[in-house]
């Protein structure tokens, strides 16, 4: 079975390629390297001992997509490629709509031309908007609070319409909660450009003395210790969720939507303290104002993924903290 992984040299894509290769799938990657490096391909090969076919290019380029489908008999596509920074999407919405929507539309058009109609799509918990009730279930109402979230919501709707028009498509929409951690080898991990927006990449830079302290955005939320609570999931568990999704549409036909999280929330302070404990390193922080747009708590109801996919996150918050830091130390 051959899987085309768009954005396969990125953070979640690279871990997913490893899990696919470990289970005997062949992997073809397309990535324009706008947010990743070519070396990731050889790291994936080093980890798995398997070869990967890499195409440098853009998913918006239909001619390149056609070439890939002509040269490879693709059975499944996992579509990670896209931009993902919320703040940047507010400043430059057109860039987000252009890349995220066009890449998906072009990809689906070419998949249809080649009669490859098995797709797994990276959505996000951001499509739940401001949670009214927790834990978040897949059938809760959806809303977008920024252009990035809007692109995810629009793509979910495009895929639902596509399936309604032609139910020979098999589609899995995965709503990720907060992926952190890295491969246990320390060879691949998350490498954001510039000053990170998300919590774990910021913590590792503080631990590494690249930034002086972490700004904790508010300690007056109605949570366990006043700081924001999120459902952190180890990226390797998340990656396995993609393999299970492929297995799902290989046996059951239709369109399916799943949350991928652990179902447990941890506060910012709990994460910082765990990170300090398992890595035996100080993380300096100060409390600052709340970040506009943040919610107090966000965590998944994971029952549907457990029952229908057989998905259950295995890694602990200690594993997540240890592996995130290991990658940074290995790649200093
Ligand atoms: P990432 O930036 O590490 O990976 C995305 C990859 O896609 C990068 O390698 C980038 O170079 C590539 N890319 C972007 N646009 C492209 C294009 N037009 N053509 C070819 N390649 C392109 O991001 P990630 O964290 O691995 O996220 C993967 C997907 O998961 C994204 O769609 C993101 O929105 C979604 N997601 C991520 C998170 C998270 O916290 N990381 C949470 C929810 C959803
Ligand atoms: C962010 C995105 C969301 C995306 C998710 C996963 C925003 C507003 N939302 O959500 O759309 O789906 O990432 O990629 O950007 N925190 C600090 N200090 C920091 C960074 C974060 O205290 O320097 C806190 C936040 O207030 C929050 C928690 O840490 O309580 C997690 O933040 P973050 O990693 O940015 O993820 P989300 O806010 O869940």
Coordinates of C-alpha atoms and ligand atoms in Angstrom, one line a residue:
X1 CA 0.0 0.0 0.0
X2 CA 1.4 3.4 -1.0
X3 CA 0.6 6.6 0.9
X4 CA 1.1 10.1 -0.4
X5 CA 1.9 12.3 2.5
X6 CA 1.6 16.1 1.8
X7 CA 3.7 18.1 4.2
X8 CA 5.5 14.9 5.1
X9 CA 8.7 16.6 6.2
X10 CA 6.8 18.8 8.7
X11 CA 6.4 18.1 12.4
X12 CA 3.4 15.7 12.4
X13 CA 3.9 14.5 8.9
X14 CA 7.5 13.2 9.6
X15 CA 6.3 11.3 12.6
X16 CA 3.4 9.8 10.7
X17 CA 5.8 8.7 7.8
X18 CA 7.8 6.8 10.4
X19 CA 4.8 5.0 11.8
X20 CA 3.5 4.2 8.3
X21 CA 6.9 2.8 7.2
X22 CA 7.3 0.8 10.4
X23 CA 4.0 -0.9 9.5
X24 CA 5.0 -1.8 6.0
X25 CA 3.4 1.1 4.0
X26 CA 5.4 2.7 1.2
X27 CA 5.6 6.5 1.6
X28 CA 5.8 9.3 -1.0
X29 CA 6.2 12.8 0.3
X30 CA 5.4 16.1 -1.3
X31 CA 6.6 19.2 0.6
X32 CA 7.7 22.7 -0.5
X33 CA 9.9 23.0 2.6
X34 CA 8.3 26.3 3.5
X35 CA 8.3 25.2 7.1
X36 CA 10.7 22.1 7.2
X37 CA 14.0 20.9 6.0
X38 CA 15.1 18.4 3.4
X39 CA 17.3 16.5 5.9
X40 CA 14.1 15.2 7.6
X41 CA 13.8 12.7 4.7
X42 CA 17.1 11.1 5.6
X43 CA 16.2 11.2 9.3
X44 CA 13.0 9.3 8.5
X45 CA 15.0 6.8 6.5
X46 CA 17.5 6.4 9.3
X47 CA 14.8 5.8 11.9
X48 CA 12.9 3.3 9.9
X49 CA 15.6 1.7 7.7
X50 CA 13.2 2.2 4.8
X51 CA 13.4 4.4 1.7
X52 CA 11.1 7.3 1.1
X53 CA 10.3 9.0 -2.3
X54 CA 10.5 12.7 -1.9
X55 CA 9.1 15.4 -4.3
X56 CA 10.2 18.9 -3.6
X57 CA 7.2 21.1 -4.6
X58 CA 3.9 22.7 -3.9
X59 CA 0.6 21.0 -3.4
X60 CA -1.0 23.9 -5.2
X61 CA 0.9 22.8 -8.4
X62 CA -1.5 20.5 -10.2
X63 CA 1.0 19.5 -12.8
X64 CA 3.4 18.2 -10.2
X65 CA 0.6 16.4 -8.4
X66 CA -0.4 14.7 -11.7
X67 CA 3.3 13.7 -12.2
X68 CA 3.3 12.1 -8.7
X69 CA 0.1 10.2 -9.3
X70 CA 1.4 9.0 -12.8
X71 CA 4.8 7.9 -11.3
X72 CA 3.3 6.2 -8.2
X73 CA 0.3 4.1 -7.7
X74 CA -1.1 6.0 -4.7
X75 CA -3.7 4.2 -2.6
X76 CA -4.2 6.8 0.2
X77 CA -3.4 10.4 0.8
X78 CA -2.7 12.1 4.1
X79 CA -2.9 15.8 3.7
X80 CA -0.9 17.8 6.3
X81 CA 0.5 20.5 4.0
X82 CA -0.7 24.0 5.0
X83 CA 0.0 27.0 7.2
X84 CA -0.8 26.8 10.9
X85 CA 0.1 29.9 12.8
X86 CA -3.0 31.6 14.2
X87 CA -1.4 35.1 14.7
X88 CA 0.1 35.1 11.2
X89 CA -3.3 34.1 9.8
X90 CA -4.9 37.2 11.4
X91 CA -2.2 39.5 9.9
X92 CA -2.2 37.8 6.5
X93 CA -5.5 36.1 5.9
X94 CA -5.2 35.8 2.1
X95 CA -2.0 33.9 2.4
X96 CA -3.8 31.4 4.6
X97 CA -6.9 31.1 2.5
X98 CA -4.8 30.8 -0.6
X99 CA -2.5 28.1 0.6
X100 CA -4.8 26.0 2.8
X101 CA -7.8 26.0 0.5
X102 CA -6.1 25.9 -2.9
X103 CA -3.8 23.1 -1.9
X104 CA -6.8 21.0 -0.7
X105 CA -9.0 21.7 -3.7
X106 CA -6.2 21.0 -6.2
X107 CA -5.2 17.8 -4.4
X108 CA -8.8 16.5 -4.4
X109 CA -9.2 17.4 -8.1
X110 CA -6.1 15.4 -9.0
X111 CA -7.1 12.6 -6.7
X112 CA -10.4 12.4 -8.5
X113 CA -8.7 12.4 -11.9
X114 CA -6.6 9.4 -10.9
X115 CA -9.5 7.7 -9.1
X116 CA -7.7 7.7 -5.7
X117 CA -10.5 8.7 -3.3
X118 CA -9.0 7.8 0.1
X119 CA -8.1 10.9 2.1
X120 CA -7.1 11.7 5.7
X121 CA -7.2 15.4 6.5
X122 CA -5.5 17.3 9.3
X123 CA -8.1 19.4 11.1
X124 CA -7.9 21.0 14.5
X125 CA -9.7 21.4 17.7
X126 CA -9.8 25.1 16.8
X127 CA -13.0 24.3 14.8
X128 CA -14.9 24.0 18.0
X129 CA -14.4 27.7 18.6
X130 CA -15.0 28.8 22.2
X131 CA -16.1 25.6 24.0
X132 CA -19.5 25.8 25.7
X133 CA -19.3 22.4 27.2
X134 CA -16.4 20.0 27.9
X135 CA -15.1 17.5 27.0
X136 CA -15.5 18.4 23.3
X137 CA -17.4 15.8 21.2
X138 CA -17.3 15.5 17.5
X139 CA -21.0 16.4 17.0
X140 CA -20.7 19.7 19.0
X141 CA -21.4 23.0 17.1
X142 CA -18.4 24.4 15.1
X143 CA -17.1 28.0 14.8
X144 CA -13.9 29.7 13.7
X145 CA -12.4 32.5 15.7
X146 CA -9.5 33.4 13.3
X147 CA -8.6 32.9 9.6
X148 CA -6.6 29.8 10.3
X149 CA -9.5 28.2 12.0
X150 CA -11.8 29.4 9.2
X151 CA -9.6 27.5 6.7
X152 CA -9.9 24.3 8.7
X153 CA -13.7 24.7 9.0
X154 CA -14.1 25.5 5.3
X155 CA -12.0 22.5 4.3
X156 CA -14.1 20.2 6.5
X157 CA -17.2 21.6 4.8
X158 CA -15.6 21.1 1.3
X159 CA -14.8 17.5 2.1
X160 CA -18.3 16.9 3.5
X161 CA -19.8 18.3 0.2
X162 CA -17.4 16.3 -1.8
X163 CA -18.5 13.1 -0.1
X164 CA -22.2 14.1 -0.5
X165 CA -21.7 14.5 -4.2
X166 CA -19.8 11.2 -4.7
X167 CA -19.8 8.7 -1.9
X168 CA -17.1 6.6 -3.5
X169 CA -14.8 8.9 -1.5
X170 CA -13.5 7.7 1.8
X171 CA -12.5 10.5 4.1
X172 CA -11.2 10.8 7.7
X173 CA -11.2 14.3 9.2
X174 CA -8.9 14.3 12.3
X175 CA -9.3 17.1 14.8
X176 CA -6.0 17.3 16.7
X177 CA -5.8 18.8 20.1
X178 CA -2.3 20.0 21.2
X179 CA 0.5 17.9 19.8
X180 CA 3.8 18.0 21.6
X181 CA 6.8 15.7 22.1
X182 CA 9.0 14.1 19.5
X183 CA 10.3 10.8 18.2
X184 CA 12.1 8.8 20.9
X185 CA 15.2 8.7 18.7
X186 CA 15.6 12.4 19.1
X187 CA 16.1 12.7 15.3
X188 CA 12.9 14.4 14.4
X189 CA 10.8 16.9 16.2
X190 CA 9.2 20.3 16.2
X191 CA 11.3 23.2 14.9
X192 CA 9.3 26.4 14.6
X193 CA 10.8 29.4 12.9
X194 CA 11.5 32.5 15.0
X195 CA 9.9 33.1 18.4
X196 CA 7.4 30.3 19.1
X197 CA 3.7 31.0 19.6
X198 CA 2.9 27.7 21.2
X199 CA 3.7 26.6 24.7
X200 CA 6.0 23.6 24.5
X201 CA 8.3 25.1 21.8
X202 CA 8.6 28.2 24.0
X203 CA 9.4 26.2 27.1
X204 CA 12.2 24.3 25.4
X205 CA 13.8 27.5 24.2
X206 CA 13.7 28.9 27.8
X207 CA 15.2 25.7 29.1
X208 CA 17.8 25.9 26.4
X209 CA 18.6 29.6 27.5
X210 CA 17.6 30.9 24.0
X211 CA 14.9 32.9 25.7
X212 CA 15.0 34.4 29.2
X213 CA 11.7 33.3 30.5
X214 CA 8.3 32.0 29.6
X215 CA 5.3 34.4 29.7
X216 CA 2.4 32.6 31.2
X217 CA -0.7 34.1 29.8
X218 CA -2.9 34.6 32.8
X219 CA -3.3 32.8 36.2
X220 CA -6.8 33.9 36.9
X221 CA -8.8 31.4 34.9
X222 CA -11.3 29.2 36.6
X223 CA -9.0 26.2 36.4
X224 CA -7.0 24.0 38.8
X225 CA -4.3 26.6 39.4
X226 CA -5.6 29.6 37.3
X227 CA -3.5 28.9 34.2
X228 CA -5.0 27.6 30.9
X229 CA -5.7 23.9 30.5
X230 CA -5.1 22.0 27.3
X231 CA -5.2 18.4 26.0
X232 CA -1.6 17.7 25.1
X233 CA -1.0 14.6 23.0
X234 CA 2.3 13.0 22.1
X235 CA 3.0 13.4 18.4
X236 CA 3.9 9.7 18.1
X237 CA 0.4 8.8 19.4
X238 CA -1.1 11.3 17.0
X239 CA 0.9 9.7 14.2
X240 CA -0.4 6.3 15.0
X241 CA -4.0 7.8 14.8
X242 CA -3.3 8.4 11.1
X243 CA -2.3 4.8 10.5
X244 CA -5.5 3.7 12.2
X245 CA -7.5 6.1 10.1
X246 CA -6.1 4.5 6.9
X247 CA -6.9 1.1 8.3
X248 CA -10.4 2.4 9.0
X249 CA -11.2 3.6 5.4
X250 CA -9.5 0.5 4.0
X251 CA -12.3 -1.6 5.7
X252 CA -15.3 0.7 6.2
X253 CA -16.4 3.1 3.6
X254 CA -17.6 6.7 4.2
X255 CA -16.7 10.0 5.9
X256 CA -15.6 9.9 9.5
X257 CA -14.6 12.6 12.0
X258 CA -12.5 12.0 15.1
X259 CA -10.9 14.0 17.9
X260 CA -7.3 13.0 18.5
X261 CA -6.3 13.9 22.1
X262 CA -5.8 12.1 25.4
X263 CA -9.0 13.3 27.0
X264 CA -7.0 14.8 29.9
X265 CA -6.3 18.5 30.4
X266 CA -3.0 19.8 32.0
X267 CA -2.5 23.4 33.0
X268 CA 0.4 25.6 31.9
X269 CA 2.0 25.3 35.4
X270 CA 1.5 21.6 35.5
X271 CA 3.3 21.3 32.1
X272 CA 6.1 23.6 33.2
X273 CA 6.6 21.8 36.5
X274 CA 6.6 18.3 34.8
X275 CA 9.1 19.6 32.2
X276 CA 11.4 20.8 35.0
X277 CA 11.1 17.6 37.0
X278 CA 11.7 15.1 34.2
X279 CA 14.5 17.0 32.5
X280 CA 15.9 18.3 35.8
X281 CA 16.1 21.8 34.5
X282 CA 14.8 25.2 35.7
X283 CA 12.2 26.9 33.5
X284 CA 12.0 30.6 34.4
X285 CA 8.6 32.2 34.0
X286 CA 6.5 35.2 34.8
X287 CA 2.8 35.7 34.8
X288 CA 1.5 38.2 32.3
X289 CA -1.9 39.2 31.0
X290 CA -4.2 36.7 29.3
X291 CA -3.6 36.2 25.6
X292 CA -6.6 37.6 23.6
X293 CA -8.7 34.8 22.1
X294 CA -7.5 32.1 24.6
X295 CA -10.0 29.9 26.4
X296 CA -9.6 28.6 29.9
X297 CA -9.9 24.9 29.2
X298 CA -10.0 22.7 26.1
X299 CA -9.9 18.9 26.0
X300 CA -11.3 16.1 24.0
X301 CA -13.9 13.5 24.4
X302 CA -11.9 10.6 22.9
X303 CA -14.6 7.8 23.0
X304 CA -15.4 7.9 19.3
X305 CA -11.8 7.5 18.2
X306 CA -11.4 4.7 20.8
X307 CA -14.4 2.8 19.8
X308 CA -14.2 3.3 16.0
X309 CA -10.5 3.5 15.3
X310 CA -9.2 1.6 18.3
X311 CA -7.2 4.7 19.2
X312 CA -5.8 5.2 22.7
X313 CA -3.0 7.6 23.4
X314 CA -0.2 5.6 25.2
X315 CA 2.4 8.2 26.1
X316 CA 2.3 10.2 29.3
X317 CA 2.9 13.9 30.0
X318 CA 6.3 12.9 31.3
X319 CA 7.1 11.2 27.9
X320 CA 6.0 14.3 26.1
X321 CA 8.2 16.6 28.2
X322 CA 11.2 14.3 28.0
X323 CA 11.0 13.8 24.2
X324 CA 10.4 17.4 23.4
X325 CA 13.6 18.4 25.2
X326 CA 15.6 15.4 23.9
X327 CA 15.1 16.6 20.3
X328 CA 16.3 20.1 21.1
X329 CA 19.4 18.8 23.0
X330 CA 20.2 16.4 20.2
X331 CA 19.9 19.1 17.6
X332 CA 21.7 22.0 19.4
Ligands
LIG1 P1 4.3 21.9 9.9 O1 4.4 23.3 9.4 O2 5.5 21.3 10.7 O3 4.1 20.9 8.6 C1 3.4 21.3 7.5 C2 4.3 21.0 6.3 O4 3.6 21.4 5.1 C3 5.6 21.8 6.3 O5 6.7 20.9 6.1 C4 5.5 22.8 5.1 O6 6.8 23.0 4.5 C5 4.5 22.1 4.2 N1 3.7 22.9 3.3 C6 3.0 24.0 3.7 N2 2.3 24.4 2.6 C7 2.6 23.6 1.6 C8 2.3 23.5 0.2 N3 1.4 24.4 -0.4 N4 2.8 22.6 -0.6 C9 3.7 21.7 -0.1 N5 4.1 21.7 1.2 C10 3.5 22.7 2.0 O7 3.0 21.7 10.7 P2 2.5 20.5 11.5 O8 2.5 20.9 13.0 O9 3.1 19.3 11.2 O10 0.9 20.5 11.1 C11 0.5 19.6 10.0 C12 -1.0 19.9 9.8 O11 -1.7 19.7 11.0 C13 -1.3 21.3 9.4 O12 -2.4 21.3 8.4 C14 -1.8 22.0 10.6 O13 -2.7 23.0 10.4 C15 -2.5 20.8 11.3 N6 -2.6 21.0 12.8 C16 -1.4 21.2 13.5 C17 -1.5 21.4 14.9 C18 -0.3 21.6 15.7 O14 -0.4 22.0 16.8 N7 0.9 21.3 15.2 C19 -2.7 21.3 15.5 C20 -3.9 21.1 14.8 C21 -3.8 20.9 13.4
LIG2 C1 -3.1 27.2 19.7 C2 -4.0 27.9 18.7 C3 -4.9 26.9 18.1 C4 -4.2 25.6 17.6 C5 -3.4 25.1 18.8 C6 -2.6 23.8 18.4 C7 -4.0 30.3 19.4 C8 -4.9 31.3 20.0 N1 -4.6 29.0 19.3 O1 -3.9 26.8 20.7 O2 -5.7 27.4 17.1 O3 -5.1 24.7 17.2 O4 -2.5 26.1 19.2 O5 -1.6 24.2 17.6 O6 -2.9 30.5 19.1 N2 0.7 29.8 26.8 C9 1.4 30.5 27.6 N3 2.6 31.1 27.2 C10 3.0 30.9 25.9 C11 2.3 30.1 25.0 C12 1.1 29.6 25.5 O7 1.0 30.7 28.8 O8 4.1 31.5 25.6 C13 -0.5 29.1 27.3 C14 -1.8 29.5 26.5 O9 -2.4 30.6 27.1 C15 -2.6 28.2 26.6 C16 -1.6 27.1 26.7 O10 -0.4 27.7 27.0 O11 -3.3 28.2 27.9 C17 -1.4 26.4 25.3 O12 -1.1 27.4 24.3 P1 -0.7 27.0 22.8 O13 0.4 26.0 22.8 O14 -0.5 28.3 22.1 O15 -2.0 26.2 22.3 P2 -3.6 26.7 22.2 O16 -3.8 28.0 22.9 O17 -4.4 25.5 22.7

